[in-house]
Coordinates of C-alpha atoms and ligand atoms in Angstrom, one line a residue:
M1027 CA 40.2 -27.6 -116.1
K1028 CA 41.3 -28.1 -112.4
R1029 CA 39.1 -26.4 -109.9
I1030 CA 40.6 -25.0 -106.7
V1031 CA 39.0 -23.4 -103.8
L1032 CA 40.9 -21.1 -101.4
F1033 CA 40.1 -21.0 -97.6
A1034 CA 41.2 -17.8 -95.7
S1035 CA 40.4 -16.3 -92.3
G1036 CA 42.4 -13.0 -92.4
S1037 CA 44.2 -10.6 -94.6
G1038 CA 44.3 -13.0 -97.6
S1039 CA 47.6 -12.0 -99.0
N1040 CA 48.5 -15.6 -99.9
A1041 CA 45.0 -16.2 -101.3
E1042 CA 45.4 -13.2 -103.5
K1043 CA 48.9 -14.2 -104.8
I1044 CA 47.6 -17.7 -105.7
A1045 CA 44.5 -16.3 -107.4
L1046 CA 46.6 -13.9 -109.4
Y1047 CA 49.2 -16.5 -110.3
F1048 CA 46.5 -18.6 -112.0
A1049 CA 44.5 -15.8 -113.4
D1050 CA 45.7 -16.3 -116.9
N1051 CA 46.2 -20.1 -116.7
T1052 CA 43.8 -22.0 -118.8
Q1053 CA 44.2 -25.2 -116.8
V1054 CA 43.1 -23.8 -113.4
D1055 CA 40.0 -22.1 -112.2
V1056 CA 40.1 -20.4 -108.7
S1057 CA 36.3 -20.8 -108.4
L1058 CA 35.6 -19.7 -104.8
I1059 CA 37.1 -18.2 -101.7
V1060 CA 35.7 -19.5 -98.5
S1061 CA 36.0 -17.8 -95.2
N1062 CA 34.8 -18.1 -91.6
N1063 CA 35.4 -14.4 -90.8
P1064 CA 33.0 -11.7 -92.2
K1065 CA 35.6 -9.1 -91.4
A1066 CA 38.5 -10.8 -93.2
G1067 CA 40.5 -8.6 -95.6
V1068 CA 40.3 -11.5 -98.0
I1069 CA 36.7 -10.6 -98.8
E1070 CA 37.7 -7.3 -100.3
R1071 CA 40.5 -8.9 -102.2
A1072 CA 38.1 -11.5 -103.6
R1073 CA 35.7 -8.7 -104.7
R1074 CA 38.5 -7.0 -106.6
M1075 CA 39.5 -10.2 -108.3
H1076 CA 35.8 -11.0 -109.1
I1077 CA 36.0 -14.3 -107.3
P1078 CA 32.8 -15.4 -105.3
V1079 CA 33.0 -15.6 -101.6
L1080 CA 31.3 -18.1 -99.3
L1081 CA 31.0 -17.2 -95.6
F1082 CA 30.0 -19.7 -93.0
D1083 CA 29.8 -19.9 -89.3
R1084 CA 31.1 -22.5 -86.8
T1085 CA 27.8 -24.4 -86.5
T1086 CA 27.5 -24.8 -90.3
F1087 CA 31.1 -25.9 -90.5
Y1088 CA 31.3 -28.4 -87.7
E1089 CA 27.7 -29.5 -87.3
T1090 CA 26.4 -29.8 -90.9
S1091 CA 27.6 -31.4 -94.1
Q1092 CA 26.8 -28.2 -96.2
I1093 CA 30.4 -27.2 -96.9
T1094 CA 31.6 -30.6 -97.8
Q1095 CA 28.5 -31.3 -100.0
L1096 CA 29.0 -28.0 -101.8
L1097 CA 32.7 -28.7 -102.5
L1098 CA 31.8 -32.3 -103.7
N1099 CA 29.0 -30.9 -105.9
Q1100 CA 31.5 -28.4 -107.5
N1101 CA 34.0 -31.2 -108.3
V1102 CA 36.8 -29.4 -106.5
D1103 CA 40.2 -30.7 -107.3
L1104 CA 42.2 -29.0 -104.6
I1105 CA 41.4 -27.1 -101.4
V1106 CA 44.1 -24.6 -100.6
L1107 CA 44.2 -23.3 -97.0
A1108 CA 45.8 -19.8 -97.1
G1109 CA 45.8 -18.4 -93.5
F1110 CA 42.6 -20.5 -92.5
M1111 CA 42.7 -20.8 -88.8
W1112 CA 39.9 -23.5 -88.1
L1113 CA 40.6 -27.2 -87.9
M1114 CA 39.2 -29.0 -90.9
P1115 CA 36.3 -31.2 -89.9
A1116 CA 37.0 -35.0 -90.2
E1117 CA 34.2 -35.5 -92.7
L1118 CA 35.7 -32.8 -95.0
V1119 CA 39.2 -34.3 -94.8
R1120 CA 37.8 -37.8 -95.5
A1121 CA 35.9 -36.5 -98.5
F1122 CA 39.0 -34.9 -100.1
P1123 CA 42.0 -37.4 -99.4
N1124 CA 45.3 -35.7 -100.3
K1125 CA 43.3 -32.9 -101.8
I1126 CA 43.7 -30.3 -99.1
V1127 CA 46.9 -28.4 -98.6
N1128 CA 48.0 -25.9 -96.0
I1129 CA 50.8 -23.4 -95.4
H1130 CA 52.2 -23.0 -91.9
P1131 CA 54.5 -20.0 -91.1
A1132 CA 57.3 -22.1 -89.5
L1133 CA 59.4 -25.2 -90.0
L1134 CA 57.2 -28.0 -88.8
P1135 CA 57.2 -30.1 -86.7
K1136 CA 58.5 -27.2 -84.7
F1137 CA 56.1 -24.5 -83.7
G1138 CA 52.9 -26.3 -84.9
G1139 CA 49.7 -27.4 -83.2
K1140 CA 46.7 -25.8 -81.7
G1141 CA 47.1 -22.1 -80.9
M1142 CA 50.3 -21.9 -83.0
Y1143 CA 49.2 -19.7 -85.9
G1144 CA 50.0 -16.3 -87.4
H1145 CA 51.8 -13.9 -85.1
Y1146 CA 51.9 -16.4 -82.2
V1147 CA 54.2 -18.6 -84.2
H1148 CA 56.8 -15.8 -84.9
K1149 CA 56.6 -14.7 -81.2
A1150 CA 57.4 -18.2 -80.1
V1151 CA 60.2 -18.6 -82.6
V1152 CA 62.0 -15.4 -81.3
A1153 CA 61.3 -16.3 -77.7
A1154 CA 62.9 -19.8 -78.3
G1155 CA 66.1 -18.1 -79.7
E1156 CA 65.7 -19.9 -83.0
T1157 CA 68.4 -19.1 -85.7
E1158 CA 66.1 -19.9 -88.6
S1159 CA 62.4 -20.1 -89.4
G1160 CA 60.5 -20.5 -92.6
I1161 CA 57.5 -22.2 -94.2
T1162 CA 56.0 -25.6 -94.4
I1163 CA 53.4 -26.6 -97.1
H1164 CA 51.8 -29.8 -96.2
Y1165 CA 48.7 -32.0 -96.8
V1166 CA 46.0 -31.6 -94.3
N1167 CA 44.7 -34.3 -92.0
E1168 CA 42.4 -34.2 -88.9
H1169 CA 45.1 -32.8 -86.7
Y1170 CA 46.6 -29.4 -86.7
D1171 CA 49.8 -29.2 -88.8
E1172 CA 50.4 -32.9 -88.9
G1173 CA 49.9 -34.0 -92.5
Q1174 CA 52.6 -35.1 -94.9
I1175 CA 55.1 -32.4 -95.6
I1176 CA 55.2 -31.3 -99.3
F1177 CA 57.7 -28.5 -99.2
Q1178 CA 59.8 -26.3 -96.8
A1179 CA 61.9 -23.2 -97.2
S1180 CA 63.8 -21.4 -94.5
C1181 CA 65.1 -17.9 -93.6
P1182 CA 67.6 -16.8 -91.0
V1183 CA 66.4 -15.4 -87.7
L1184 CA 69.0 -12.9 -86.4
P1185 CA 69.3 -12.2 -82.7
S1186 CA 68.1 -8.6 -83.2
D1187 CA 65.0 -9.7 -85.2
T1188 CA 61.5 -9.0 -83.7
P1189 CA 58.5 -11.2 -84.4
E1190 CA 57.4 -8.6 -87.0
D1191 CA 60.8 -9.1 -88.8
V1192 CA 60.4 -12.8 -88.8
A1193 CA 56.8 -12.4 -90.0
R1194 CA 57.9 -10.2 -92.9
N1195 CA 60.6 -12.7 -94.1
V1196 CA 58.4 -15.7 -93.8
Q1197 CA 55.6 -14.0 -95.6
M1198 CA 58.0 -13.3 -98.5
L1199 CA 58.8 -17.0 -98.7
E1200 CA 55.1 -17.8 -98.6
H1201 CA 54.3 -15.5 -101.5
T1202 CA 57.2 -16.8 -103.5
H1203 CA 56.6 -20.4 -103.1
Y1204 CA 53.0 -21.2 -102.3
P1205 CA 51.5 -20.6 -105.8
K1206 CA 54.2 -22.6 -107.5
I1207 CA 53.9 -25.6 -105.1
V1208 CA 50.1 -25.5 -105.6
A1209 CA 50.8 -25.8 -109.3
D1210 CA 53.1 -28.7 -108.7
V1211 CA 50.5 -30.5 -106.6
L1212 CA 48.0 -30.0 -109.4
K1213 CA 50.5 -31.5 -111.9
L1214 CA 49.9 -28.8 -114.5
K1215 CA 51.4 -28.9 -117.9
H1216 CA 53.7 -26.0 -118.6
E1217 CA 51.9 -23.3 -120.6
Ligands
LIG595 C1 50.2 -16.8 -93.2 O1 51.5 -16.4 -92.7 C2 50.0 -18.3 -93.0 O2 51.2 -19.0 -93.0 C3 49.4 -18.2 -91.6 O3 48.5 -17.2 -91.6 C4 49.1 -16.1 -92.4 C5 48.0 -15.6 -93.2 O4 48.4 -14.5 -94.0 N1 48.7 -19.5 -91.4 C6 48.7 -20.1 -90.2 O5 49.2 -19.7 -89.2 C7 47.8 -21.5 -90.2 N2 48.2 -22.2 -89.0 P1 47.6 -13.9 -95.2 O6 46.1 -13.9 -94.7 O7 48.1 -12.6 -95.5 O8 47.7 -14.9 -96.3

């Protein structure tokens, strides 16, 4: 059984898609949802899906080993960042080499880095007059959005599109692809 843990800071729609995708899969256990935000929508989604939630604050995350130790003790096979907005601490990255994946709502290396998350990304894409945007799923290292790319998918951006339009199209790509790419990374057998 592969054990995965989801990290999310906000609404948690991707976290929910992934958890539901694996709900009946005998090879995967979505054992925990981790969040830094006590007001995050993901907490209610986790409750509905009967998945335990762990909340932590900045001091615990960056100045102690608690989260890393807990994940090591639970023998976590893959950490999946699904709208998690804090940089992963170096110690956590080192403890899980090539075992942390992230989704970014743009075509990296464009529109990545500190401050480029969520709605800010789509605003920047529209402001730059881009004709396409999309998603990037990548391994996580100690820098924002710089780990090795695993998968990208794109969607057109029309001149009339608002950041909200782009966000909607990108989110559709996320929901379609992220669960399957997580399954690929886990190298599951077909059921
Ligand atoms: C998603 O679009 C994800 O790509 C983005 O946050 C959104 C979370 O939505 N992540 C980042 O910007 C990370 N840099 P969700 O909470 O509904 O899954």
